Amino acid sequence: YMKTIERAHSPSKLWEKVQLSKQYSKALEQIDENLKYWPNFLVHKCKQRATKITQYLIRMRKLSLAARPKLVGVHKKVEKRERNREAKALRAANIDQAIEKELLERLRSGTYGDIYNFPVQQYQEALDDEEKLMQEEEEADYDEEE
């Protein structure tokens, strides 16, 4: 914007707006040409402002071309709730395992006698585990004898 003294009688049209060229060097020449009779300090100030705006636009173009990682918000409340649920599930799983071990020990010791209505799949797994343990013990004993 430039203030033009000839338009002082109409304040709404006092300032003249001049479109600068997109080329930096031409824009500086236009500033020199249009502000020929202005104080050098103000001309220099206008050139600095034009330089700053040009650098800003260059930086914005460069940033828009560069791929930036997308930021994802962290919901602390939900994360805490999930952590608590996982911890609770782990505690429950440990209790289930302890109960299962206790029942298997009772079954092996013959506490229940001839009760056969326990789940077949778990019983088979327990038997398989027992067989593996027995085989490992026999192999260890066999290795010690040699």
PDB file of C-alpha atoms in Angstrom:
ATOM      1  CA  TYR A   1       0.000   0.000   0.000  1.00  0.00           C
ATOM      2  CA  MET A   2       1.128   3.539  -0.750  1.00  0.00           C
ATOM      3  CA  LYS A   3      -0.301   6.739   0.600  1.00  0.00           C
ATOM      4  CA  THR A   4      -1.047   9.215  -2.201  1.00  0.00           C
ATOM      5  CA  ILE A   5      -1.342  12.873  -1.228  1.00  0.00           C
ATOM      6  CA  GLU A   6      -3.635  13.687  -4.156  1.00  0.00           C
ATOM      7  CA  ARG A   7      -6.322  11.503  -2.601  1.00  0.00           C
ATOM      8  CA  ALA A   8      -6.212  13.147   0.832  1.00  0.00           C
ATOM      9  CA  HIS A   9      -9.700  14.595   0.370  1.00  0.00           C
ATOM     10  CA  SER A  10     -11.238  11.056   0.345  1.00  0.00           C
ATOM     11  CA  PRO A  11      -9.724   9.022   3.179  1.00  0.00           C
ATOM     12  CA  SER A  12     -11.295   5.775   1.970  1.00  0.00           C
ATOM     13  CA  LYS A  13      -9.236   6.025  -1.236  1.00  0.00           C
ATOM     14  CA  LEU A  14      -6.111   7.555   0.323  1.00  0.00           C
ATOM     15  CA  TRP A  15      -4.066   4.358   0.096  1.00  0.00           C
ATOM     16  CA  GLU A  16      -3.137   2.918  -3.297  1.00  0.00           C
ATOM     17  CA  LYS A  17      -2.647  -0.843  -3.523  1.00  0.00           C
ATOM     18  CA  VAL A  18       0.057  -2.074  -5.935  1.00  0.00           C
ATOM     19  CA  GLN A  19       0.302  -5.771  -6.843  1.00  0.00           C
ATOM     20  CA  LEU A  20       3.944  -6.922  -6.707  1.00  0.00           C
ATOM     21  CA  SER A  21       5.393  -9.401  -9.175  1.00  0.00           C
ATOM     22  CA  LYS A  22       5.837 -13.002  -8.053  1.00  0.00           C
ATOM     23  CA  GLN A  23       9.490 -12.882  -9.058  1.00  0.00           C
ATOM     24  CA  TYR A  24      11.519 -11.603  -6.148  1.00  0.00           C
ATOM     25  CA  SER A  25      13.949  -9.441  -8.151  1.00  0.00           C
ATOM     26  CA  LYS A  26      11.132  -7.812 -10.139  1.00  0.00           C
ATOM     27  CA  ALA A  27       9.205  -7.164  -6.921  1.00  0.00           C
ATOM     28  CA  LEU A  28      12.206  -5.333  -5.444  1.00  0.00           C
ATOM     29  CA  GLU A  29      12.493  -3.241  -8.610  1.00  0.00           C
ATOM     30  CA  GLN A  30       8.801  -2.379  -8.388  1.00  0.00           C
ATOM     31  CA  ILE A  31       9.272  -1.262  -4.777  1.00  0.00           C
ATOM     32  CA  ASP A  32      12.196   0.949  -5.845  1.00  0.00           C
ATOM     33  CA  GLU A  33      10.183   2.413  -8.715  1.00  0.00           C
ATOM     34  CA  ASN A  34       6.981   3.093  -6.783  1.00  0.00           C
ATOM     35  CA  LEU A  35       8.673   4.449  -3.651  1.00  0.00           C
ATOM     36  CA  LYS A  36      11.198   6.594  -5.552  1.00  0.00           C
ATOM     37  CA  TYR A  37      10.495   9.781  -3.557  1.00  0.00           C
ATOM     38  CA  TRP A  38       9.977   8.140  -0.178  1.00  0.00           C
ATOM     39  CA  PRO A  39      12.605   8.152   2.611  1.00  0.00           C
ATOM     40  CA  ASN A  40      15.250   5.448   2.182  1.00  0.00           C
ATOM     41  CA  PHE A  41      14.429   3.987   5.596  1.00  0.00           C
ATOM     42  CA  LEU A  42      10.822   3.276   4.584  1.00  0.00           C
ATOM     43  CA  VAL A  43      11.921   1.836   1.218  1.00  0.00           C
ATOM     44  CA  HIS A  44      14.326  -0.471   3.023  1.00  0.00           C
ATOM     45  CA  LYS A  45      11.619  -1.466   5.495  1.00  0.00           C
ATOM     46  CA  CYS A  46       9.246  -2.358   2.626  1.00  0.00           C
ATOM     47  CA  LYS A  47      11.935  -4.424   0.942  1.00  0.00           C
ATOM     48  CA  GLN A  48      12.592  -6.293   4.198  1.00  0.00           C
ATOM     49  CA  ARG A  49       8.884  -7.013   4.572  1.00  0.00           C
ATOM     50  CA  ALA A  50       8.707  -8.296   0.971  1.00  0.00           C
ATOM     51  CA  THR A  51      11.776 -10.484   1.595  1.00  0.00           C
ATOM     52  CA  LYS A  52      10.242 -11.931   4.754  1.00  0.00           C
ATOM     53  CA  ILE A  53       6.944 -12.722   2.983  1.00  0.00           C
ATOM     54  CA  THR A  54       8.800 -14.334   0.049  1.00  0.00           C
ATOM     55  CA  GLN A  55      10.849 -16.527   2.399  1.00  0.00           C
ATOM     56  CA  TYR A  56       7.690 -17.475   4.268  1.00  0.00           C
ATOM     57  CA  LEU A  57       5.996 -18.544   1.036  1.00  0.00           C
ATOM     58  CA  ILE A  58       9.052 -20.583  -0.028  1.00  0.00           C
ATOM     59  CA  ARG A  59       9.123 -22.297   3.364  1.00  0.00           C
ATOM     60  CA  MET A  60       5.403 -23.075   3.155  1.00  0.00           C
ATOM     61  CA  ARG A  61       5.814 -24.607  -0.317  1.00  0.00           C
ATOM     62  CA  LYS A  62       8.706 -26.737   0.882  1.00  0.00           C
ATOM     63  CA  LEU A  63       6.767 -27.922   3.949  1.00  0.00           C
ATOM     64  CA  SER A  64       3.690 -28.787   1.899  1.00  0.00           C
ATOM     65  CA  LEU A  65       5.811 -30.980  -0.389  1.00  0.00           C
ATOM     66  CA  ALA A  66       7.545 -32.794   2.480  1.00  0.00           C
ATOM     67  CA  ALA A  67       5.657 -35.796   3.805  1.00  0.00           C
ATOM     68  CA  ARG A  68       5.020 -35.513   7.513  1.00  0.00           C
ATOM     69  CA  PRO A  69       3.911 -38.342   9.789  1.00  0.00           C
ATOM     70  CA  LYS A  70       0.305 -38.214  10.840  1.00  0.00           C
ATOM     71  CA  LEU A  71      -0.108 -37.580  14.535  1.00  0.00           C
ATOM     72  CA  VAL A  72      -2.574 -39.730  16.411  1.00  0.00           C
ATOM     73  CA  GLY A  73      -4.062 -38.663  19.713  1.00  0.00           C
ATOM     74  CA  VAL A  74      -3.655 -40.868  22.750  1.00  0.00           C
ATOM     75  CA  HIS A  75      -6.736 -41.422  24.875  1.00  0.00           C
ATOM     76  CA  LYS A  76      -5.249 -41.754  28.347  1.00  0.00           C
ATOM     77  CA  LYS A  77      -8.523 -42.797  29.930  1.00  0.00           C
ATOM     78  CA  VAL A  78      -9.098 -45.608  27.437  1.00  0.00           C
ATOM     79  CA  GLU A  79      -5.447 -46.763  27.642  1.00  0.00           C
ATOM     80  CA  LYS A  80      -5.631 -46.931  31.441  1.00  0.00           C
ATOM     81  CA  ARG A  81      -8.921 -48.842  31.276  1.00  0.00           C
ATOM     82  CA  GLU A  82      -7.419 -51.355  28.830  1.00  0.00           C
ATOM     83  CA  ARG A  83      -4.309 -51.824  31.028  1.00  0.00           C
ATOM     84  CA  ASN A  84      -6.498 -52.493  34.051  1.00  0.00           C
ATOM     85  CA  ARG A  85      -8.607 -54.999  32.114  1.00  0.00           C
ATOM     86  CA  GLU A  86      -5.505 -56.833  30.895  1.00  0.00           C
ATOM     87  CA  ALA A  87      -4.063 -56.986  34.408  1.00  0.00           C
ATOM     88  CA  LYS A  88      -7.356 -58.289  35.756  1.00  0.00           C
ATOM     89  CA  ALA A  89      -7.523 -60.922  33.002  1.00  0.00           C
ATOM     90  CA  LEU A  90      -3.963 -62.048  33.819  1.00  0.00           C
ATOM     91  CA  ARG A  91      -4.833 -62.374  37.496  1.00  0.00           C
ATOM     92  CA  ALA A  92      -7.925 -64.400  36.601  1.00  0.00           C
ATOM     93  CA  ALA A  93      -5.861 -66.624  34.281  1.00  0.00           C
ATOM     94  CA  ASN A  94      -3.349 -67.285  37.058  1.00  0.00           C
ATOM     95  CA  ILE A  95      -6.183 -68.241  39.416  1.00  0.00           C
ATOM     96  CA  ASP A  96      -7.612 -70.597  36.771  1.00  0.00           C
ATOM     97  CA  GLN A  97      -4.217 -72.242  36.337  1.00  0.00           C
ATOM     98  CA  ALA A  98      -3.792 -72.631  40.086  1.00  0.00           C
ATOM     99  CA  ILE A  99      -7.229 -74.248  40.396  1.00  0.00           C
ATOM    100  CA  GLU A 100      -6.479 -76.544  37.456  1.00  0.00           C
ATOM    101  CA  LYS A 101      -3.168 -77.625  39.038  1.00  0.00           C
ATOM    102  CA  GLU A 102      -4.857 -78.294  42.367  1.00  0.00           C
ATOM    103  CA  LEU A 103      -7.597 -80.380  40.752  1.00  0.00           C
ATOM    104  CA  LEU A 104      -5.037 -82.360  38.736  1.00  0.00           C
ATOM    105  CA  GLU A 105      -3.045 -83.047  41.918  1.00  0.00           C
ATOM    106  CA  ARG A 106      -6.189 -84.282  43.659  1.00  0.00           C
ATOM    107  CA  LEU A 107      -7.056 -86.416  40.647  1.00  0.00           C
ATOM    108  CA  ARG A 108      -3.575 -87.985  40.622  1.00  0.00           C
ATOM    109  CA  SER A 109      -3.632 -88.622  44.342  1.00  0.00           C
ATOM    110  CA  GLY A 110      -6.995 -90.387  43.995  1.00  0.00           C
ATOM    111  CA  THR A 111      -9.044 -88.008  46.140  1.00  0.00           C
ATOM    112  CA  TYR A 112     -12.066 -88.266  43.873  1.00  0.00           C
ATOM    113  CA  GLY A 113     -12.020 -92.003  43.398  1.00  0.00           C
ATOM    114  CA  ASP A 114     -13.984 -93.132  40.366  1.00  0.00           C
ATOM    115  CA  ILE A 115     -15.517 -89.829  39.252  1.00  0.00           C
ATOM    116  CA  TYR A 116     -15.162 -89.565  35.474  1.00  0.00           C
ATOM    117  CA  ASN A 117     -17.312 -86.582  34.482  1.00  0.00           C
ATOM    118  CA  PHE A 118     -14.420 -84.096  34.032  1.00  0.00           C
ATOM    119  CA  PRO A 119     -13.724 -82.529  30.607  1.00  0.00           C
ATOM    120  CA  VAL A 120     -12.085 -85.052  28.288  1.00  0.00           C
ATOM    121  CA  GLN A 121      -9.870 -82.597  26.404  1.00  0.00           C
ATOM    122  CA  GLN A 122      -8.235 -81.190  29.538  1.00  0.00           C
ATOM    123  CA  TYR A 123      -7.830 -84.701  30.910  1.00  0.00           C
ATOM    124  CA  GLN A 124      -6.056 -85.802  27.711  1.00  0.00           C
ATOM    125  CA  GLU A 125      -3.798 -82.749  27.841  1.00  0.00           C
ATOM    126  CA  ALA A 126      -2.935 -83.494  31.451  1.00  0.00           C
ATOM    127  CA  LEU A 127      -2.137 -87.115  30.548  1.00  0.00           C
ATOM    128  CA  ASP A 128       0.039 -86.008  27.644  1.00  0.00           C
ATOM    129  CA  ASP A 129       1.906 -83.630  29.923  1.00  0.00           C
ATOM    130  CA  GLU A 130       2.431 -86.425  32.410  1.00  0.00           C
ATOM    131  CA  GLU A 131       3.751 -88.742  29.679  1.00  0.00           C
ATOM    132  CA  LYS A 132       6.204 -86.074  28.497  1.00  0.00           C
ATOM    133  CA  LEU A 133       7.440 -85.543  32.047  1.00  0.00           C
ATOM    134  CA  MET A 134       7.856 -89.291  32.539  1.00  0.00           C
ATOM    135  CA  GLN A 135       9.775 -89.649  29.258  1.00  0.00           C
ATOM    136  CA  GLU A 136      12.060 -86.747  30.147  1.00  0.00           C
ATOM    137  CA  GLU A 137      12.771 -88.291  33.539  1.00  0.00           C
ATOM    138  CA  GLU A 138      13.537 -91.670  31.947  1.00  0.00           C
ATOM    139  CA  GLU A 139      15.881 -90.054  29.425  1.00  0.00           C
ATOM    140  CA  ALA A 140      17.620 -88.146  32.226  1.00  0.00           C
ATOM    141  CA  ASP A 141      18.026 -91.393  34.219  1.00  0.00           C
ATOM    142  CA  TYR A 142      19.263 -93.201  31.113  1.00  0.00           C
ATOM    143  CA  ASP A 143      21.828 -90.447  30.401  1.00  0.00           C
ATOM    144  CA  GLU A 144      23.076 -90.602  34.004  1.00  0.00           C
ATOM    145  CA  GLU A 145      23.628 -94.365  33.790  1.00  0.00           C
ATOM    146  CA  GLU A 146      25.858 -94.006  30.744  1.00  0.00           C
TER     147      GLU A 146
END
